[in-house]
mmCIF file of C-alpha atoms and ligand atoms in Angstrom:
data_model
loop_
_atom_site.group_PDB
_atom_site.id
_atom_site.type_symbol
_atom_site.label_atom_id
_atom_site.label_comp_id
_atom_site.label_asym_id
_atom_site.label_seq_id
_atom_site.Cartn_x
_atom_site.Cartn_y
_atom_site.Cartn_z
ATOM 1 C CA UNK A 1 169.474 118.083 90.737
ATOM 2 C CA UNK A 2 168.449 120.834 87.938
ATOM 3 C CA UNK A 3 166.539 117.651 86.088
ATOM 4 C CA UNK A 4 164.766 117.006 90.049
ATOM 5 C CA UNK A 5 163.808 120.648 89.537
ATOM 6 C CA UNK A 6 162.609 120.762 85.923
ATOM 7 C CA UNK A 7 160.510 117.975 86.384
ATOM 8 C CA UNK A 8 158.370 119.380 89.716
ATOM 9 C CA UNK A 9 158.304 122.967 87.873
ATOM 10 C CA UNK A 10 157.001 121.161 85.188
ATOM 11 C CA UNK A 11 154.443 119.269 87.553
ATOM 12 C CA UNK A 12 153.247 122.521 89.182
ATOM 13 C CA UNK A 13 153.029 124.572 85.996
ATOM 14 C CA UNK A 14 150.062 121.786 85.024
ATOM 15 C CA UNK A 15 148.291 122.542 88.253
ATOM 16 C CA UNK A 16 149.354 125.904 89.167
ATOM 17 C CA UNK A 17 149.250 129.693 87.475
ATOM 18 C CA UNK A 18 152.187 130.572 89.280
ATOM 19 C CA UNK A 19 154.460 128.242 88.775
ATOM 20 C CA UNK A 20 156.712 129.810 86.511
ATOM 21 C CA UNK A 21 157.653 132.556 88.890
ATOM 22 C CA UNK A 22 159.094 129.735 91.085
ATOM 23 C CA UNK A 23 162.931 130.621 90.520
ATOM 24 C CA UNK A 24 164.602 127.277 89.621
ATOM 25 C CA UNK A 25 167.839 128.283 91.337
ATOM 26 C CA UNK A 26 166.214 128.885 94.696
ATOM 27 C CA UNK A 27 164.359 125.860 95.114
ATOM 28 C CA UNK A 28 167.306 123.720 96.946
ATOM 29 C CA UNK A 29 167.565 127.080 99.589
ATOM 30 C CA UNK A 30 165.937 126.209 102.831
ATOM 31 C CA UNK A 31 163.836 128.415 104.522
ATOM 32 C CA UNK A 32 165.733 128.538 107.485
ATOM 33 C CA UNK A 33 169.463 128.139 108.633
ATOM 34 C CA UNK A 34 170.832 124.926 109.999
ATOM 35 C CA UNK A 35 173.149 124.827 112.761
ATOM 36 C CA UNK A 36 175.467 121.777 112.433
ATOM 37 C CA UNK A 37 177.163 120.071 115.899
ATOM 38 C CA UNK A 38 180.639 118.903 115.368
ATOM 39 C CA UNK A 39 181.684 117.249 118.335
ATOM 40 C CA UNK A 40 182.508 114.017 120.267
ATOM 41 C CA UNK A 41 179.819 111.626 122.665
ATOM 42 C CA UNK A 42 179.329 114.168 125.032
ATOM 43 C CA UNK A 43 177.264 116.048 121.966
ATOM 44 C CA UNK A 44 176.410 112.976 120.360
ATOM 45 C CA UNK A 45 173.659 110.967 120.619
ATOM 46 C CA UNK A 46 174.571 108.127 122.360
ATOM 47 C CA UNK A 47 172.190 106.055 124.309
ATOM 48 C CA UNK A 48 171.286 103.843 127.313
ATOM 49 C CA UNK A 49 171.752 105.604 130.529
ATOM 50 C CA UNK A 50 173.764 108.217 128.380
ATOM 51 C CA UNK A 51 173.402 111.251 125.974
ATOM 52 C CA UNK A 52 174.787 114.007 124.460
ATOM 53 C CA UNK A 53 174.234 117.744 125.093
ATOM 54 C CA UNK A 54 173.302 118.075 120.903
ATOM 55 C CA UNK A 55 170.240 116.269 121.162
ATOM 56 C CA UNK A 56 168.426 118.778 123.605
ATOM 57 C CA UNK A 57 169.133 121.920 121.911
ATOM 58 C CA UNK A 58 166.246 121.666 119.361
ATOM 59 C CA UNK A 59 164.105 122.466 122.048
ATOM 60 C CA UNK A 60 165.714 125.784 123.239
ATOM 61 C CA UNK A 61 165.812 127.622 119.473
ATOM 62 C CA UNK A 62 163.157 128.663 117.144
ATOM 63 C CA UNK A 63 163.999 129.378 113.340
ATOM 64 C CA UNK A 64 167.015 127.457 112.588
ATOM 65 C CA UNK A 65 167.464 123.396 112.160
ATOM 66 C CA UNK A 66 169.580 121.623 114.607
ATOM 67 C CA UNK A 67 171.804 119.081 112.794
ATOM 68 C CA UNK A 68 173.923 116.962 115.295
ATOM 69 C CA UNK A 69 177.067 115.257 113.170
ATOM 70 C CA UNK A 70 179.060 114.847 116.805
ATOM 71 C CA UNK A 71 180.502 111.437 116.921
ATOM 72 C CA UNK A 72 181.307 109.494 120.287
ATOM 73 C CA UNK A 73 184.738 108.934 120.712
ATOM 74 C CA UNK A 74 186.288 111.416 117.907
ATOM 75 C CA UNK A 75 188.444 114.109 118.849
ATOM 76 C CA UNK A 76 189.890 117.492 116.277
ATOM 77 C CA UNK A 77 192.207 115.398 114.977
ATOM 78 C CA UNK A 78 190.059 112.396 114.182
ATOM 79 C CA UNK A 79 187.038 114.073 112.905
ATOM 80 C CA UNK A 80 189.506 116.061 110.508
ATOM 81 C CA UNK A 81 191.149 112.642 109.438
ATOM 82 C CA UNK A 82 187.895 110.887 108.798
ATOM 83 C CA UNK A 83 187.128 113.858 106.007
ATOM 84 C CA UNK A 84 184.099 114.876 108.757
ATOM 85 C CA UNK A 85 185.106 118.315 108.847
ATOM 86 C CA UNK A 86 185.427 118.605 105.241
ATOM 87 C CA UNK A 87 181.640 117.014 104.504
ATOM 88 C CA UNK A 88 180.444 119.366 106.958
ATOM 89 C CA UNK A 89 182.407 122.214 104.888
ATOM 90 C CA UNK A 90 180.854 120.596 101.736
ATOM 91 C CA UNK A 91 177.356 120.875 103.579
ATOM 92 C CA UNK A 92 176.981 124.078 105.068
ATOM 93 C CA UNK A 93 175.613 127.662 103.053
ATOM 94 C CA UNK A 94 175.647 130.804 103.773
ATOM 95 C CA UNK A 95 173.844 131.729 107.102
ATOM 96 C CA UNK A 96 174.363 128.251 108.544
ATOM 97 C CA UNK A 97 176.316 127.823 112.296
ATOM 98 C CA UNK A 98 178.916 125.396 112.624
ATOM 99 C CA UNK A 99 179.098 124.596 116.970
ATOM 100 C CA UNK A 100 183.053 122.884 117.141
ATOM 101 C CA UNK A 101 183.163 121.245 120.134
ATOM 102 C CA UNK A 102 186.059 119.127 121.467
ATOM 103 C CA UNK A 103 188.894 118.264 124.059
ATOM 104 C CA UNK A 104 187.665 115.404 126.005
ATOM 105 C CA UNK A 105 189.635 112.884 123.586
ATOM 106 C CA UNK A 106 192.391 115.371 122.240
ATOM 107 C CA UNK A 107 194.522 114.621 125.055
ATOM 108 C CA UNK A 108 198.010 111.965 125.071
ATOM 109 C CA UNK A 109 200.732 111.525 123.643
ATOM 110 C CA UNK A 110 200.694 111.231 119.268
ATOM 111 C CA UNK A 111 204.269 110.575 119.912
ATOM 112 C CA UNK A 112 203.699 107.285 121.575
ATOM 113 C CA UNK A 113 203.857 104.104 120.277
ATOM 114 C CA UNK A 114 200.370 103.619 121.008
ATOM 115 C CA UNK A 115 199.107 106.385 119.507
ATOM 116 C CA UNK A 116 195.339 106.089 119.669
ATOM 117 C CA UNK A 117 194.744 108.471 116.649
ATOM 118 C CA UNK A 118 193.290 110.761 118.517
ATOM 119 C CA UNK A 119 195.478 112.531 120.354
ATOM 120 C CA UNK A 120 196.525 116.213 119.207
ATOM 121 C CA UNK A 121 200.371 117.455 118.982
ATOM 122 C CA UNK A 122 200.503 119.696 122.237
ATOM 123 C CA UNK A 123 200.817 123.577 121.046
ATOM 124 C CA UNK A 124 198.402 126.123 119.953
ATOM 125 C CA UNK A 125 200.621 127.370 116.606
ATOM 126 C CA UNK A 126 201.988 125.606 113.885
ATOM 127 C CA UNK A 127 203.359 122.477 116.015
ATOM 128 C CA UNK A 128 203.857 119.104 113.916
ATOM 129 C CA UNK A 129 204.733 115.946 115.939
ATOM 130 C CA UNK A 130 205.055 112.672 113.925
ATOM 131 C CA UNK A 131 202.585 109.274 115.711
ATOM 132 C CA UNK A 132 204.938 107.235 117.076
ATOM 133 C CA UNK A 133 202.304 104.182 115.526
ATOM 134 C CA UNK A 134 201.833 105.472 112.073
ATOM 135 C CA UNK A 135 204.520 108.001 111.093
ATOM 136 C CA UNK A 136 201.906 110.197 109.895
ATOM 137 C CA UNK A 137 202.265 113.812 110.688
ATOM 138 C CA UNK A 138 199.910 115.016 113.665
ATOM 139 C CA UNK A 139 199.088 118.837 114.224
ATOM 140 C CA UNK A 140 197.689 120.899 116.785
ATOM 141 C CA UNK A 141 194.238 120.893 118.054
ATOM 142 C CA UNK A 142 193.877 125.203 116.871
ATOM 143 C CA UNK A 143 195.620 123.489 113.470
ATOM 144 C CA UNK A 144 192.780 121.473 113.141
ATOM 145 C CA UNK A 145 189.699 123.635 114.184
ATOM 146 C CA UNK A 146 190.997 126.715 112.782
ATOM 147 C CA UNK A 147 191.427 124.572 109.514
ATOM 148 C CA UNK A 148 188.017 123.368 109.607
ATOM 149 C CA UNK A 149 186.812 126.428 110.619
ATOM 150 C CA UNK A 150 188.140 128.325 107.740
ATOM 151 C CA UNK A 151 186.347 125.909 105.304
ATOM 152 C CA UNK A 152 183.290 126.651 107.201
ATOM 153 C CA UNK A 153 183.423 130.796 106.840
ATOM 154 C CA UNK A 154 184.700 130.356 103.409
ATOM 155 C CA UNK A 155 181.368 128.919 102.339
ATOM 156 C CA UNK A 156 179.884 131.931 104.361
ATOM 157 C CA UNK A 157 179.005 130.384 107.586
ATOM 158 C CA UNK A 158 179.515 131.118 111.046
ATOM 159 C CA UNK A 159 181.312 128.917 113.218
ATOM 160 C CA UNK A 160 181.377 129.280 117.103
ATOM 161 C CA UNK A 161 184.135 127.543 119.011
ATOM 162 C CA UNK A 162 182.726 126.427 122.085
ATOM 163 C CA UNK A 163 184.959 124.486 124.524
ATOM 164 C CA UNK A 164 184.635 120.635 126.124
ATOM 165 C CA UNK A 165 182.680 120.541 128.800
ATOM 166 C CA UNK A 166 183.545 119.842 131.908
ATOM 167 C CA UNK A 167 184.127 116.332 133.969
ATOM 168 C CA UNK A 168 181.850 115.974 136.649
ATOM 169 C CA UNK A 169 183.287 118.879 138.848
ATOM 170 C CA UNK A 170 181.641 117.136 142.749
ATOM 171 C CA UNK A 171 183.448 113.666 142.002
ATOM 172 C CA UNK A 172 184.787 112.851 145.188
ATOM 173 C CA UNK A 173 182.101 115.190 147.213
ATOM 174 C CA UNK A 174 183.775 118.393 146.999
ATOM 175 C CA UNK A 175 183.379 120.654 144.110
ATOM 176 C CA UNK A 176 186.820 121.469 142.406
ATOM 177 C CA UNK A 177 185.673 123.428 139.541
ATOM 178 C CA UNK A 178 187.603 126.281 139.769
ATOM 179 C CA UNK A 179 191.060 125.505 139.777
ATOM 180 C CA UNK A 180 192.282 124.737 136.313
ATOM 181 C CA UNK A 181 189.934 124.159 133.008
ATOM 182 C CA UNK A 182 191.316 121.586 130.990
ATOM 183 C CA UNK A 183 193.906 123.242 128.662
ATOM 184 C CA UNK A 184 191.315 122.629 125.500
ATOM 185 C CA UNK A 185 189.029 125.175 126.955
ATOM 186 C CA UNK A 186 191.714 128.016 126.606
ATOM 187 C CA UNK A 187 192.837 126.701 123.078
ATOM 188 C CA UNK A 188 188.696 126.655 121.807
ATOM 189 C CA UNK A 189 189.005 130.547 123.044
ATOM 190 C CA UNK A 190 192.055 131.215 120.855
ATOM 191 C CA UNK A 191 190.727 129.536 117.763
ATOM 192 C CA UNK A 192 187.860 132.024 118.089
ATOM 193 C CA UNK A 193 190.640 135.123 118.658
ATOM 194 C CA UNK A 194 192.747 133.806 115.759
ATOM 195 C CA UNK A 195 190.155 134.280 113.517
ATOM 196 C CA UNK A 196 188.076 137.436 115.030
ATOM 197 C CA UNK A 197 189.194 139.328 111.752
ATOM 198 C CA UNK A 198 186.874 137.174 109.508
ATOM 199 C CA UNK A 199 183.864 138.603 111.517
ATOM 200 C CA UNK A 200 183.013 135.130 111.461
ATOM 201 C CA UNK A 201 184.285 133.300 114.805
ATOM 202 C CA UNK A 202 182.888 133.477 117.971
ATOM 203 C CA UNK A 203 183.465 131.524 121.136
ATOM 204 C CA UNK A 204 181.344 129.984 124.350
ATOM 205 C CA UNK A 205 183.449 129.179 126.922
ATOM 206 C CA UNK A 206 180.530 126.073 127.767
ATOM 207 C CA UNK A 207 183.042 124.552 130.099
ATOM 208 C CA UNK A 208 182.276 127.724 132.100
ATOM 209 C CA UNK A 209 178.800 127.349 131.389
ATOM 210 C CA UNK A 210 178.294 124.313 133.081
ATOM 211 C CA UNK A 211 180.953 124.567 135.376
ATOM 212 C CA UNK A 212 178.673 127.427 136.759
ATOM 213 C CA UNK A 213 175.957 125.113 136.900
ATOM 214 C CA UNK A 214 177.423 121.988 138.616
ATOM 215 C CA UNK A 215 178.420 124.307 141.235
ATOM 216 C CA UNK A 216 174.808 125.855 142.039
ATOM 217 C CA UNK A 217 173.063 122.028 141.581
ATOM 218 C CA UNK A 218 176.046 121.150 143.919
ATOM 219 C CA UNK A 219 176.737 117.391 145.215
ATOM 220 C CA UNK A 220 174.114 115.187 145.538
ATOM 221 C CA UNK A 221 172.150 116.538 141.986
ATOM 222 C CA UNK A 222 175.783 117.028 139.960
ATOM 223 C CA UNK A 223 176.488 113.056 140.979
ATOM 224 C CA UNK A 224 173.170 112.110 139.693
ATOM 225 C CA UNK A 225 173.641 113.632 135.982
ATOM 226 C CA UNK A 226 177.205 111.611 135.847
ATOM 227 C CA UNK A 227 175.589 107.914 136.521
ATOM 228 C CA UNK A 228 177.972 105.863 134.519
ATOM 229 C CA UNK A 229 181.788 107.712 134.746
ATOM 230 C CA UNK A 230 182.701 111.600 135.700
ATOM 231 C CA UNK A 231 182.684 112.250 131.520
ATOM 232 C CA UNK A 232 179.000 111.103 130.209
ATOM 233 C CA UNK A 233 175.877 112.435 131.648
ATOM 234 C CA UNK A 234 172.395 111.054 131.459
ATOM 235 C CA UNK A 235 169.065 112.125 129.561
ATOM 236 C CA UNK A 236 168.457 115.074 132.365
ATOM 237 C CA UNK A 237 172.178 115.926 132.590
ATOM 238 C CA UNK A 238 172.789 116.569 128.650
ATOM 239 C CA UNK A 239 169.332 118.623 129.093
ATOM 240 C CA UNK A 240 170.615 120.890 131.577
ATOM 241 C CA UNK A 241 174.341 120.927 129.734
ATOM 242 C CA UNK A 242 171.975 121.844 126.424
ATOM 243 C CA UNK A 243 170.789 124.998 128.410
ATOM 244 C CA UNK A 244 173.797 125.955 129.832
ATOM 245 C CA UNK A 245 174.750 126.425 126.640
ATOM 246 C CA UNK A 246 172.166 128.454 125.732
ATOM 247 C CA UNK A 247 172.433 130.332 128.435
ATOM 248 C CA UNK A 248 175.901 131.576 127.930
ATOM 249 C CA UNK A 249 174.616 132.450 124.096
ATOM 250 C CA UNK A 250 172.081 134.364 125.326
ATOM 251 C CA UNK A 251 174.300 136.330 128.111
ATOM 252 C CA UNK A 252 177.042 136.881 125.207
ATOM 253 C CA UNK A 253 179.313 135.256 127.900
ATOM 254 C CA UNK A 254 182.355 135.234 125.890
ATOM 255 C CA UNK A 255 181.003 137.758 123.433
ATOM 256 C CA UNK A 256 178.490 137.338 121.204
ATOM 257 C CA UNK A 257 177.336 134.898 118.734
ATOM 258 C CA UNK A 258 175.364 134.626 115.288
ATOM 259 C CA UNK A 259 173.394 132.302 117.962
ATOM 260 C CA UNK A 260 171.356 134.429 119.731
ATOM 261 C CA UNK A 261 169.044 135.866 117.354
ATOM 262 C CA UNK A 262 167.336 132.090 117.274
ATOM 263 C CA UNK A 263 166.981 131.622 121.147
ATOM 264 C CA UNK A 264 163.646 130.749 122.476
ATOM 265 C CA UNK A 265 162.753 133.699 124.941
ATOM 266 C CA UNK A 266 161.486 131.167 127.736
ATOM 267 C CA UNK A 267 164.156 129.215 128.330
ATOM 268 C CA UNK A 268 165.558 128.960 131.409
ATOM 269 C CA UNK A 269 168.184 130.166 133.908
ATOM 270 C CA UNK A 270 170.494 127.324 135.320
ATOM 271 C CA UNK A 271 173.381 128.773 136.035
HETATM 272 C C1 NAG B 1 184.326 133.292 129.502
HETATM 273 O O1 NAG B 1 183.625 134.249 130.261
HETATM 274 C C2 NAG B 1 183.484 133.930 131.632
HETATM 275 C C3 NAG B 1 182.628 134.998 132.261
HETATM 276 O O2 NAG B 1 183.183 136.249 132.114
HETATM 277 C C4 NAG B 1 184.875 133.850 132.259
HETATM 278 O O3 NAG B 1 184.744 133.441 133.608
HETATM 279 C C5 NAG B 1 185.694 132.813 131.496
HETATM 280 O O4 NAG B 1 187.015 132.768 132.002
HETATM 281 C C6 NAG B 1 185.748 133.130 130.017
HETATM 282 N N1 NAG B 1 186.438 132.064 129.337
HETATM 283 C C7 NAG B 1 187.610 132.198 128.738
HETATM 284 C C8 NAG B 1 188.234 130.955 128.207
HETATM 285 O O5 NAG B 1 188.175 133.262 128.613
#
């Protein structure tokens, strides 16, 4: 890197007075911050009929780069195994935002003897179950976040904990949002709460979010995001699940977040 650096001071000093006040050590900083998406398909882009929430948040922030490392199908416990958490950890400076977002393939059984890999060992503490496929120890979804997370703030990032979001709450016709959140959406809250003292955890409940939102589309519009299965939503739907999100940042609706400062002031209300 220093000899990529040497050699373009080197080229500017020819052409330019000021080139040796160009500070070598600050020339691989970046202007602005980069927000990094850590997630599973319903952040990632996917394709087809589908996509991911991840890919429409560009639009809604100004002064920070959206990167979007969510991966369909991975889960806390599979991103963490596949060394994605710690590249991301690897990645990230100081004044970058780490979004964790996951649940929707954290659920089963690690115990069984078709343990998909993915599943986390239920708990929020220290909890170790042992896959009933590989032997391998499994741990706790808040094991593997908070992990992650700590990585993340030790490099002096941010990270905000936002929870899964929600299955397509009019399935069926009648809207049955209310009743019980997935248990993820609670355990994304307590990762942020476990590690308030670091002044550098912060939590969206987006579940909420867009829970909020599917109710005041309501039936016929809520359907119409979900064209495939209750999980995925289309183009429009990851859109509107994008600025629910943004939304709840700029409401502080679980408190607030290092977020908000880079929301666009005309984005809308949908929820
Ligand atoms: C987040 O805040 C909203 C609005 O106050 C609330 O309804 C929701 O329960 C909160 N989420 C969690 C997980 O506490």
């Amino acid at each position: 890197m220093r000899f990529y650096s040497t050699t373009l001071i080197a080229g500017l000093a020819a052409s330019s007075v000021d080139a040796r006040s160009v500070n070598i050590e600050n020339f691989d900083k970046r202007a602005t911050p980069t927000i990094y998406l850590a997630g599973d398909s319903t952040t990632a882009k996917t394709g087809g009929l589908l996509m991911g929430w991840g890919e429409y948040l560009p639009p809604l922030l100004t002064g920070i780069t959206v990167v979007n490392k969510a991966i369909a199908g991975r889960s806390a416990r599979s991103y963490t195994n596949e060394g994605r958490f710690t590249k991301l950890a690897n990645l990230v400076v100081a004044g970058d935002i780490v979004v964790i977002e996951f649940g929707h393939n954290d659920g089963g059984s690690p115990n069984s003897a078709s343990d998909n890999g993915r599943s986390d060992c239920p708990g929020t503490g220290s909890e170790v179950c042992i896959s009933g496929k590989t032997g391998d120890k499994v741990y706790t979804f808040n094991y593997y976040v908070e992990t992650a997370a700590k990585a993340i703030i030790a490099k002096g990032a941010s990270v905000i904990f936002s929870s899964q979001t929600p299955n397509n709450l009019w399935e069926g016709g009648t809207y049955g949002g209310y009743g019980t959140p997935v248990r993820f959406v609670g355990y994304a809250g307590q990762a942020a709460r476990n590690l308030a003292s670091t002044g550098k955890a912060s939590f969206v409940d987006h579940y909420q979010a867009v829970a909020n939102m599917y109710l005041k589309l309501g039936n016929t519009k809520t359907n119409s995001l979900c064209p495939s299965d209750h999980t995925h939503t289309s183009p429009e739907g990851a859109d509107l699940v994008a600025k629910a999100f943004a939304q709840a940042v700029k409401i502080a609706m679980n408190g607030t977040t290092p977020l908000k400062g880079f929301l666009n002031a005309g984005n809308p209300t949908v929820f």
